[in-house]
């Protein structure tokens, strides 16, 4: 992103910034009388970060030219950089902060939870409460397993679908983003086979070939792929509203067709509601469009700014998970009490407001 564009989007004016005592980023007069711009603290931090962190960032989407802004604090709709610049935040952590930065209810819940302990390695009452609340808001999630991110949630849901059906392949949609694990970092190949091509180095050909790709909103193509691969297709995973390339709404009848075809062919339909969950409607896009998938994946908004994810679905599918079944899924930080407290506060707040 061009620095001029960033500075123009919601930054305070230079007079206000100067009055706050944060004017080191402004042009100064050099000895020659020409305006010279002092290097910002963000620029210095980025140079240091590049020596320690690949690319200077811990997620590639956080980089933009000539260097990213380093944030010092945030509240409500705005964040402040280490240089004292204030910006209106249109990104909101890529959709995770539905209520903005540091809402009081979540901050209070996190502080109270942290005072009791940051991690137990044992179950808690709050986990049960959160699973119950999620199931009540998203009824298709008859049972719920908590994880640490949307990526984990999609990864484990696909493993579970493969185990439940005894099939290997999955179908995703071109442009759909389902996290950063191998099975879903695949784009469409050419030819009638619709075999995937890796979208990242390090993904093996065999993994990519188990991922089929269709065009979103193309009912005919989706039907052909599902019917042609019925005996080897475990799951169809879809963002009901495509977020990574849009947003792009489903055409009338598209999601209904997916639901019908997958049911007819014994294929698990997974709604990736990491972005749409609790945003399109309190019960997610599935509530809004009136479609009940077999499994659902949640993240982002679920944590109110803290790392958490969840996947859930039909009881007979979820009971395949260990320790009940043979599908192994585990995580040291899964059900972390601080994240769970933030999630409970977030969903309870949304539920109260939905009733108003």
mmCIF file of C-alpha atoms in Angstrom:
data_model
loop_
_atom_site.group_PDB
_atom_site.id
_atom_site.type_symbol
_atom_site.label_atom_id
_atom_site.label_comp_id
_atom_site.label_asym_id
_atom_site.label_seq_id
_atom_site.Cartn_x
_atom_site.Cartn_y
_atom_site.Cartn_z
ATOM 1 C CA UNK A 1 0.000 0.000 0.000
ATOM 2 C CA UNK A 2 1.368 3.405 -0.902
ATOM 3 C CA UNK A 3 2.348 5.491 2.143
ATOM 4 C CA UNK A 4 0.377 8.472 0.846
ATOM 5 C CA UNK A 5 -2.770 6.360 0.638
ATOM 6 C CA UNK A 6 -2.287 5.113 4.183
ATOM 7 C CA UNK A 7 -1.703 8.566 5.578
ATOM 8 C CA UNK A 8 -4.773 9.929 3.841
ATOM 9 C CA UNK A 9 -7.123 7.285 5.243
ATOM 10 C CA UNK A 10 -8.344 8.546 8.563
ATOM 11 C CA UNK A 11 -5.150 10.081 9.943
ATOM 12 C CA UNK A 12 -5.449 13.133 12.129
ATOM 13 C CA UNK A 13 -4.310 16.406 10.637
ATOM 14 C CA UNK A 14 -0.752 17.570 11.215
ATOM 15 C CA UNK A 15 -1.784 20.428 13.524
ATOM 16 C CA UNK A 16 -3.603 18.035 15.848
ATOM 17 C CA UNK A 17 -0.696 15.601 15.803
ATOM 18 C CA UNK A 18 1.780 18.359 16.541
ATOM 19 C CA UNK A 19 -0.312 19.632 19.454
ATOM 20 C CA UNK A 20 -0.202 16.139 20.928
ATOM 21 C CA UNK A 21 3.584 16.367 20.993
ATOM 22 C CA UNK A 22 4.066 13.690 18.316
ATOM 23 C CA UNK A 23 5.566 15.619 15.419
ATOM 24 C CA UNK A 24 8.778 13.742 14.649
ATOM 25 C CA UNK A 25 7.207 12.252 11.536
ATOM 26 C CA UNK A 26 6.551 15.692 10.013
ATOM 27 C CA UNK A 27 8.861 17.387 7.477
ATOM 28 C CA UNK A 28 11.470 19.628 9.112
ATOM 29 C CA UNK A 29 13.626 22.412 7.682
ATOM 30 C CA UNK A 30 17.218 21.310 7.092
ATOM 31 C CA UNK A 31 20.259 23.593 7.178
ATOM 32 C CA UNK A 32 19.860 24.163 3.462
ATOM 33 C CA UNK A 33 16.348 25.444 4.011
ATOM 34 C CA UNK A 34 14.834 22.474 2.117
ATOM 35 C CA UNK A 35 12.266 20.276 3.832
ATOM 36 C CA UNK A 36 13.699 16.968 5.033
ATOM 37 C CA UNK A 37 11.678 14.095 6.513
ATOM 38 C CA UNK A 38 13.028 12.357 9.579
ATOM 39 C CA UNK A 39 12.888 8.577 9.489
ATOM 40 C CA UNK A 40 9.892 7.361 11.474
ATOM 41 C CA UNK A 41 10.060 4.939 14.363
ATOM 42 C CA UNK A 42 7.997 2.496 12.272
ATOM 43 C CA UNK A 43 10.685 2.588 9.601
ATOM 44 C CA UNK A 44 13.436 1.936 12.153
ATOM 45 C CA UNK A 45 11.443 -0.905 13.715
ATOM 46 C CA UNK A 46 10.843 -2.468 10.329
ATOM 47 C CA UNK A 47 14.564 -2.431 9.513
ATOM 48 C CA UNK A 48 15.233 -4.196 12.807
ATOM 49 C CA UNK A 49 12.332 -6.611 12.307
ATOM 50 C CA UNK A 50 13.651 -7.688 8.891
ATOM 51 C CA UNK A 51 16.804 -8.976 10.584
ATOM 52 C CA UNK A 52 14.823 -11.076 13.045
ATOM 53 C CA UNK A 53 11.487 -11.961 11.420
ATOM 54 C CA UNK A 54 11.135 -13.239 7.825
ATOM 55 C CA UNK A 55 9.979 -10.251 5.788
ATOM 56 C CA UNK A 56 9.745 -8.234 8.988
ATOM 57 C CA UNK A 57 6.166 -9.369 9.668
ATOM 58 C CA UNK A 58 4.491 -12.391 11.240
ATOM 59 C CA UNK A 59 1.821 -12.592 8.537
ATOM 60 C CA UNK A 60 2.480 -11.532 4.921
ATOM 61 C CA UNK A 61 -0.728 -9.501 4.650
ATOM 62 C CA UNK A 62 0.667 -7.087 7.243
ATOM 63 C CA UNK A 63 3.407 -5.898 4.917
ATOM 64 C CA UNK A 64 2.972 -2.996 2.549
ATOM 65 C CA UNK A 65 5.445 -0.694 0.824
ATOM 66 C CA UNK A 66 7.658 0.954 1.846
ATOM 67 C CA UNK A 67 7.169 -0.377 5.393
ATOM 68 C CA UNK A 68 4.221 -1.308 7.630
ATOM 69 C CA UNK A 69 2.884 0.894 10.392
ATOM 70 C CA UNK A 70 3.809 -0.376 13.842
ATOM 71 C CA UNK A 71 0.901 0.044 16.252
ATOM 72 C CA UNK A 72 1.308 1.192 19.847
ATOM 73 C CA UNK A 73 -2.326 1.116 20.988
ATOM 74 C CA UNK A 74 -5.906 1.018 19.745
ATOM 75 C CA UNK A 75 -9.348 1.879 21.050
ATOM 76 C CA UNK A 76 -12.735 1.812 19.392
ATOM 77 C CA UNK A 77 -12.435 2.565 15.692
ATOM 78 C CA UNK A 78 -8.887 3.952 15.760
ATOM 79 C CA UNK A 79 -5.312 2.890 16.318
ATOM 80 C CA UNK A 80 -2.220 4.923 17.153
ATOM 81 C CA UNK A 81 1.210 4.133 15.749
ATOM 82 C CA UNK A 82 4.545 4.199 17.554
ATOM 83 C CA UNK A 83 5.055 7.603 15.899
ATOM 84 C CA UNK A 84 1.889 9.019 17.427
ATOM 85 C CA UNK A 85 -0.110 9.032 14.199
ATOM 86 C CA UNK A 86 -3.785 8.160 14.597
ATOM 87 C CA UNK A 87 -5.713 6.251 11.951
ATOM 88 C CA UNK A 88 -9.303 5.240 11.396
ATOM 89 C CA UNK A 89 -9.123 1.453 11.169
ATOM 90 C CA UNK A 90 -11.156 0.049 8.285
ATOM 91 C CA UNK A 91 -9.436 -3.343 8.539
ATOM 92 C CA UNK A 92 -10.298 -4.265 12.133
ATOM 93 C CA UNK A 93 -7.798 -7.138 12.211
ATOM 94 C CA UNK A 94 -9.201 -8.578 8.981
ATOM 95 C CA UNK A 95 -12.705 -8.964 10.335
ATOM 96 C CA UNK A 96 -11.997 -10.187 13.857
ATOM 97 C CA UNK A 97 -13.040 -7.033 15.720
ATOM 98 C CA UNK A 98 -16.778 -6.624 15.227
ATOM 99 C CA UNK A 99 -17.022 -4.291 18.235
ATOM 100 C CA UNK A 100 -13.795 -2.434 17.551
ATOM 101 C CA UNK A 101 -10.636 -2.300 19.606
ATOM 102 C CA UNK A 102 -10.673 -2.995 23.343
ATOM 103 C CA UNK A 103 -14.424 -2.882 24.097
ATOM 104 C CA UNK A 104 -14.994 -2.556 27.829
ATOM 105 C CA UNK A 105 -16.977 -5.791 28.273
ATOM 106 C CA UNK A 106 -14.259 -7.896 26.684
ATOM 107 C CA UNK A 107 -11.398 -6.132 28.461
ATOM 108 C CA UNK A 108 -13.122 -6.699 31.806
ATOM 109 C CA UNK A 109 -13.816 -10.373 31.043
ATOM 110 C CA UNK A 110 -10.200 -10.949 30.003
ATOM 111 C CA UNK A 111 -8.810 -9.229 33.096
ATOM 112 C CA UNK A 112 -11.010 -11.301 35.397
ATOM 113 C CA UNK A 113 -10.083 -14.548 33.645
ATOM 114 C CA UNK A 114 -6.379 -13.751 33.639
ATOM 115 C CA UNK A 115 -6.443 -13.058 37.362
ATOM 116 C CA UNK A 116 -7.645 -16.645 37.888
ATOM 117 C CA UNK A 117 -4.943 -18.164 35.685
ATOM 118 C CA UNK A 118 -3.863 -18.024 32.058
ATOM 119 C CA UNK A 119 -3.848 -21.763 31.267
ATOM 120 C CA UNK A 120 -4.858 -24.889 33.158
ATOM 121 C CA UNK A 121 -4.450 -27.827 30.820
ATOM 122 C CA UNK A 122 -7.757 -29.102 32.229
ATOM 123 C CA UNK A 123 -11.433 -28.555 31.284
ATOM 124 C CA UNK A 124 -13.320 -25.577 32.678
ATOM 125 C CA UNK A 125 -16.955 -24.707 33.286
ATOM 126 C CA UNK A 126 -16.616 -21.803 30.848
ATOM 127 C CA UNK A 127 -15.842 -24.207 27.984
ATOM 128 C CA UNK A 128 -19.148 -25.963 28.556
ATOM 129 C CA UNK A 129 -20.982 -22.633 28.722
ATOM 130 C CA UNK A 130 -19.376 -21.455 25.487
ATOM 131 C CA UNK A 131 -20.165 -24.694 23.635
ATOM 132 C CA UNK A 132 -23.770 -24.445 24.812
ATOM 133 C CA UNK A 133 -24.037 -20.820 23.696
ATOM 134 C CA UNK A 134 -22.548 -21.551 20.277
ATOM 135 C CA UNK A 135 -24.946 -24.465 19.765
ATOM 136 C CA UNK A 136 -27.912 -22.312 20.731
ATOM 137 C CA UNK A 137 -26.927 -19.591 18.261
ATOM 138 C CA UNK A 138 -25.904 -21.980 15.471
ATOM 139 C CA UNK A 139 -28.222 -25.007 15.850
ATOM 140 C CA UNK A 140 -26.492 -27.055 13.130
ATOM 141 C CA UNK A 141 -23.510 -27.270 15.512
ATOM 142 C CA UNK A 142 -24.969 -29.997 17.709
ATOM 143 C CA UNK A 143 -21.529 -30.614 19.208
ATOM 144 C CA UNK A 144 -18.591 -28.199 19.299
ATOM 145 C CA UNK A 145 -14.824 -28.552 19.608
ATOM 146 C CA UNK A 146 -12.752 -25.478 20.498
ATOM 147 C CA UNK A 147 -9.402 -24.801 18.832
ATOM 148 C CA UNK A 148 -7.095 -21.802 18.467
ATOM 149 C CA UNK A 149 -7.806 -20.382 15.019
ATOM 150 C CA UNK A 150 -9.941 -20.623 11.922
ATOM 151 C CA UNK A 151 -7.100 -22.427 10.165
ATOM 152 C CA UNK A 152 -7.072 -25.141 12.827
ATOM 153 C CA UNK A 153 -10.840 -25.408 12.639
ATOM 154 C CA UNK A 154 -10.938 -25.993 8.877
ATOM 155 C CA UNK A 155 -7.993 -28.392 9.024
ATOM 156 C CA UNK A 156 -9.590 -30.593 11.670
ATOM 157 C CA UNK A 157 -13.057 -30.426 10.113
ATOM 158 C CA UNK A 158 -11.683 -31.759 6.831
ATOM 159 C CA UNK A 159 -9.813 -34.559 8.596
ATOM 160 C CA UNK A 160 -13.016 -35.453 10.416
ATOM 161 C CA UNK A 161 -15.061 -35.428 7.200
ATOM 162 C CA UNK A 162 -12.560 -37.767 5.551
ATOM 163 C CA UNK A 163 -12.717 -40.165 8.470
ATOM 164 C CA UNK A 164 -16.509 -40.107 8.659
ATOM 165 C CA UNK A 165 -17.012 -40.783 4.943
ATOM 166 C CA UNK A 166 -13.969 -42.961 4.328
ATOM 167 C CA UNK A 167 -13.160 -40.793 1.294
ATOM 168 C CA UNK A 168 -10.094 -38.706 0.481
ATOM 169 C CA UNK A 169 -10.882 -35.749 -1.770
ATOM 170 C CA UNK A 170 -12.404 -32.383 -0.938
ATOM 171 C CA UNK A 171 -14.009 -29.705 -3.085
ATOM 172 C CA UNK A 172 -13.397 -26.011 -2.510
ATOM 173 C CA UNK A 173 -14.209 -22.955 -4.603
ATOM 174 C CA UNK A 174 -11.800 -20.839 -6.574
ATOM 175 C CA UNK A 175 -10.860 -17.743 -4.589
ATOM 176 C CA UNK A 176 -12.148 -19.155 -1.310
ATOM 177 C CA UNK A 177 -9.780 -18.889 1.636
ATOM 178 C CA UNK A 178 -9.951 -21.508 4.370
ATOM 179 C CA UNK A 179 -6.717 -20.926 6.237
ATOM 180 C CA UNK A 180 -3.055 -21.648 5.655
ATOM 181 C CA UNK A 181 -2.858 -25.438 5.687
ATOM 182 C CA UNK A 182 -1.899 -27.579 2.723
ATOM 183 C CA UNK A 183 -5.258 -29.027 1.682
ATOM 184 C CA UNK A 184 -6.874 -25.651 1.053
ATOM 185 C CA UNK A 185 -3.968 -23.599 -0.331
ATOM 186 C CA UNK A 186 -4.820 -24.817 -3.794
ATOM 187 C CA UNK A 187 -6.191 -23.092 -6.891
ATOM 188 C CA UNK A 188 -8.005 -24.569 -9.894
ATOM 189 C CA UNK A 189 -6.126 -26.581 -12.485
ATOM 190 C CA UNK A 190 -6.972 -26.800 -16.147
ATOM 191 C CA UNK A 191 -8.834 -29.557 -17.871
ATOM 192 C CA UNK A 192 -11.862 -31.630 -17.055
ATOM 193 C CA UNK A 193 -10.244 -33.310 -14.062
ATOM 194 C CA UNK A 194 -10.258 -30.055 -12.049
ATOM 195 C CA UNK A 195 -7.189 -31.251 -10.148
ATOM 196 C CA UNK A 196 -5.621 -28.629 -7.906
ATOM 197 C CA UNK A 197 -2.307 -26.882 -8.351
ATOM 198 C CA UNK A 198 -0.452 -25.797 -5.185
ATOM 199 C CA UNK A 199 -0.738 -22.106 -4.361
ATOM 200 C CA UNK A 200 2.372 -22.226 -2.182
ATOM 201 C CA UNK A 201 5.758 -23.857 -2.378
ATOM 202 C CA UNK A 202 6.085 -26.809 -0.042
ATOM 203 C CA UNK A 203 2.684 -28.327 -0.817
ATOM 204 C CA UNK A 204 3.106 -31.758 -2.337
ATOM 205 C CA UNK A 205 1.475 -32.750 -5.589
ATOM 206 C CA UNK A 206 -0.360 -35.628 -3.916
ATOM 207 C CA UNK A 207 -1.969 -33.323 -1.357
ATOM 208 C CA UNK A 208 -2.964 -30.832 -4.039
ATOM 209 C CA UNK A 209 -4.493 -33.523 -6.227
ATOM 210 C CA UNK A 210 -6.878 -34.453 -3.428
ATOM 211 C CA UNK A 211 -8.342 -30.936 -3.604
ATOM 212 C CA UNK A 212 -10.835 -30.300 -6.390
ATOM 213 C CA UNK A 213 -11.807 -26.759 -7.301
ATOM 214 C CA UNK A 214 -15.017 -25.344 -8.770
ATOM 215 C CA UNK A 215 -16.136 -21.830 -9.602
ATOM 216 C CA UNK A 216 -18.289 -20.172 -6.976
ATOM 217 C CA UNK A 217 -21.920 -19.723 -8.087
ATOM 218 C CA UNK A 218 -21.485 -22.229 -10.932
ATOM 219 C CA UNK A 219 -24.168 -24.812 -10.138
ATOM 220 C CA UNK A 220 -23.491 -26.920 -13.221
ATOM 221 C CA UNK A 221 -19.768 -27.226 -12.594
ATOM 222 C CA UNK A 222 -20.312 -28.000 -8.913
ATOM 223 C CA UNK A 223 -22.838 -30.703 -9.741
ATOM 224 C CA UNK A 224 -20.557 -32.316 -12.335
ATOM 225 C CA UNK A 225 -17.568 -32.470 -10.011
ATOM 226 C CA UNK A 226 -19.568 -33.839 -7.081
ATOM 227 C CA UNK A 227 -21.336 -36.473 -9.164
ATOM 228 C CA UNK A 228 -18.169 -37.467 -11.062
ATOM 229 C CA UNK A 229 -16.236 -37.943 -7.808
ATOM 230 C CA UNK A 230 -19.004 -39.239 -5.540
ATOM 231 C CA UNK A 231 -17.127 -42.332 -4.380
ATOM 232 C CA UNK A 232 -13.969 -40.411 -3.436
ATOM 233 C CA UNK A 233 -15.313 -36.995 -2.356
ATOM 234 C CA UNK A 234 -15.475 -36.513 1.418
ATOM 235 C CA UNK A 235 -16.522 -32.888 1.745
ATOM 236 C CA UNK A 236 -17.434 -29.630 0.083
ATOM 237 C CA UNK A 237 -16.111 -26.622 1.983
ATOM 238 C CA UNK A 238 -17.463 -23.198 1.094
ATOM 239 C CA UNK A 239 -17.671 -19.667 2.397
ATOM 240 C CA UNK A 240 -21.418 -19.010 2.051
ATOM 241 C CA UNK A 241 -20.454 -15.427 1.241
ATOM 242 C CA UNK A 242 -17.024 -15.321 -0.353
ATOM 243 C CA UNK A 243 -14.902 -12.906 1.658
ATOM 244 C CA UNK A 244 -11.381 -13.264 0.337
ATOM 245 C CA UNK A 245 -12.278 -12.209 -3.207
ATOM 246 C CA UNK A 246 -15.179 -9.898 -2.613
ATOM 247 C CA UNK A 247 -17.433 -10.082 -0.826
ATOM 248 C CA UNK A 248 -19.332 -12.119 -3.387
ATOM 249 C CA UNK A 249 -22.883 -13.146 -2.536
ATOM 250 C CA UNK A 250 -24.234 -16.541 -3.548
ATOM 251 C CA UNK A 251 -26.663 -16.423 -6.429
ATOM 252 C CA UNK A 252 -30.233 -17.381 -5.499
ATOM 253 C CA UNK A 253 -30.423 -21.162 -5.330
ATOM 254 C CA UNK A 254 -26.668 -21.851 -5.336
ATOM 255 C CA UNK A 255 -26.310 -22.827 -1.681
ATOM 256 C CA UNK A 256 -29.589 -24.744 -1.846
ATOM 257 C CA UNK A 257 -28.225 -26.706 -4.807
ATOM 258 C CA UNK A 258 -25.007 -27.497 -2.944
ATOM 259 C CA UNK A 259 -27.010 -28.734 0.025
ATOM 260 C CA UNK A 260 -29.198 -30.943 -2.186
ATOM 261 C CA UNK A 261 -26.342 -32.458 -4.216
ATOM 262 C CA UNK A 262 -24.160 -33.188 -1.202
ATOM 263 C CA UNK A 263 -27.033 -34.876 0.624
ATOM 264 C CA UNK A 264 -27.855 -36.994 -2.419
ATOM 265 C CA UNK A 265 -24.243 -38.152 -2.710
ATOM 266 C CA UNK A 266 -23.318 -38.611 0.938
ATOM 267 C CA UNK A 267 -20.828 -35.722 0.890
ATOM 268 C CA UNK A 268 -20.264 -33.577 4.000
ATOM 269 C CA UNK A 269 -21.159 -29.913 3.446
ATOM 270 C CA UNK A 270 -18.950 -27.608 5.514
ATOM 271 C CA UNK A 271 -19.775 -23.921 5.880
ATOM 272 C CA UNK A 272 -16.683 -21.874 6.607
ATOM 273 C CA UNK A 273 -18.247 -19.073 8.646
ATOM 274 C CA UNK A 274 -15.006 -17.638 9.987
ATOM 275 C CA UNK A 275 -15.957 -14.313 8.381
ATOM 276 C CA UNK A 276 -19.754 -14.573 8.110
ATOM 277 C CA UNK A 277 -20.375 -16.114 11.534
ATOM 278 C CA UNK A 278 -22.240 -13.721 13.869
ATOM 279 C CA UNK A 279 -21.847 -10.987 11.228
ATOM 280 C CA UNK A 280 -24.389 -11.711 8.487
ATOM 281 C CA UNK A 281 -26.822 -12.751 11.213
ATOM 282 C CA UNK A 282 -26.458 -13.835 14.821
ATOM 283 C CA UNK A 283 -26.664 -17.425 13.614
ATOM 284 C CA UNK A 284 -24.373 -16.736 10.681
ATOM 285 C CA UNK A 285 -24.978 -16.956 6.956
ATOM 286 C CA UNK A 286 -26.709 -20.306 7.415
ATOM 287 C CA UNK A 287 -29.417 -18.578 9.435
ATOM 288 C CA UNK A 288 -29.721 -15.765 6.896
ATOM 289 C CA UNK A 289 -29.966 -18.076 3.873
ATOM 290 C CA UNK A 290 -31.861 -20.852 5.637
ATOM 291 C CA UNK A 291 -29.353 -23.633 4.882
ATOM 292 C CA UNK A 292 -28.293 -26.246 7.452
ATOM 293 C CA UNK A 293 -24.800 -27.596 6.702
ATOM 294 C CA UNK A 294 -23.362 -30.790 8.151
ATOM 295 C CA UNK A 295 -20.459 -28.941 9.743
ATOM 296 C CA UNK A 296 -19.567 -25.329 10.507
ATOM 297 C CA UNK A 297 -16.267 -23.581 11.119
ATOM 298 C CA UNK A 298 -15.962 -20.423 13.243
ATOM 299 C CA UNK A 299 -13.177 -17.983 14.139
ATOM 300 C CA UNK A 300 -12.332 -14.265 14.028
ATOM 301 C CA UNK A 301 -15.375 -12.576 15.654
ATOM 302 C CA UNK A 302 -15.742 -15.568 17.992
ATOM 303 C CA UNK A 303 -12.746 -14.404 20.040
ATOM 304 C CA UNK A 304 -13.454 -10.696 20.265
ATOM 305 C CA UNK A 305 -9.792 -10.035 19.507
ATOM 306 C CA UNK A 306 -8.260 -13.081 21.179
ATOM 307 C CA UNK A 307 -7.157 -16.250 19.356
ATOM 308 C CA UNK A 308 -9.846 -18.919 19.187
ATOM 309 C CA UNK A 309 -11.636 -21.073 16.662
ATOM 310 C CA UNK A 310 -14.342 -23.706 16.733
ATOM 311 C CA UNK A 311 -15.777 -26.396 14.532
ATOM 312 C CA UNK A 312 -18.911 -28.394 15.041
ATOM 313 C CA UNK A 313 -21.763 -30.179 13.403
ATOM 314 C CA UNK A 314 -23.942 -33.248 13.457
ATOM 315 C CA UNK A 315 -23.516 -35.371 16.556
ATOM 316 C CA UNK A 316 -22.730 -38.584 14.674
ATOM 317 C CA UNK A 317 -19.900 -36.820 12.837
ATOM 318 C CA UNK A 318 -18.429 -35.065 15.872
ATOM 319 C CA UNK A 319 -18.448 -38.271 17.928
ATOM 320 C CA UNK A 320 -15.743 -39.610 15.600
ATOM 321 C CA UNK A 321 -13.299 -37.315 17.440
ATOM 322 C CA UNK A 322 -11.000 -38.751 20.111
ATOM 323 C CA UNK A 323 -11.493 -39.780 22.836
ATOM 324 C CA UNK A 324 -14.841 -41.113 21.540
ATOM 325 C CA UNK A 325 -13.586 -42.069 18.089
ATOM 326 C CA UNK A 326 -10.429 -42.561 16.098
ATOM 327 C CA UNK A 327 -9.913 -39.031 14.737
ATOM 328 C CA UNK A 328 -7.139 -37.382 16.697
ATOM 329 C CA UNK A 329 -7.381 -33.662 17.390
ATOM 330 C CA UNK A 330 -5.647 -31.935 20.264
ATOM 331 C CA UNK A 331 -4.109 -28.626 21.301
ATOM 332 C CA UNK A 332 -2.309 -27.364 24.388
ATOM 333 C CA UNK A 333 -4.073 -24.011 24.155
ATOM 334 C CA UNK A 334 -7.451 -25.284 22.955
ATOM 335 C CA UNK A 335 -10.128 -23.966 25.295
ATOM 336 C CA UNK A 336 -7.712 -21.417 26.739
ATOM 337 C CA UNK A 337 -9.618 -19.795 29.634
ATOM 338 C CA UNK A 338 -8.716 -16.220 28.672
ATOM 339 C CA UNK A 339 -9.840 -16.658 25.064
ATOM 340 C CA UNK A 340 -12.965 -18.508 26.180
ATOM 341 C CA UNK A 341 -13.836 -15.646 28.545
ATOM 342 C CA UNK A 342 -13.457 -13.147 25.701
ATOM 343 C CA UNK A 343 -15.599 -15.328 23.453
ATOM 344 C CA UNK A 344 -18.366 -15.653 26.044
ATOM 345 C CA UNK A 345 -18.389 -11.893 26.604
ATOM 346 C CA UNK A 346 -18.541 -11.269 22.856
ATOM 347 C CA UNK A 347 -21.394 -13.676 22.113
ATOM 348 C CA UNK A 348 -23.409 -12.678 25.180
ATOM 349 C CA UNK A 349 -23.132 -9.035 24.133
ATOM 350 C CA UNK A 350 -24.218 -9.832 20.575
ATOM 351 C CA UNK A 351 -27.138 -11.895 21.852
ATOM 352 C CA UNK A 352 -28.358 -9.090 24.120
ATOM 353 C CA UNK A 353 -28.190 -6.545 21.316
ATOM 354 C CA UNK A 354 -29.985 -8.856 18.906
ATOM 355 C CA UNK A 355 -32.972 -8.890 21.265
ATOM 356 C CA UNK A 356 -33.217 -5.101 21.370
#
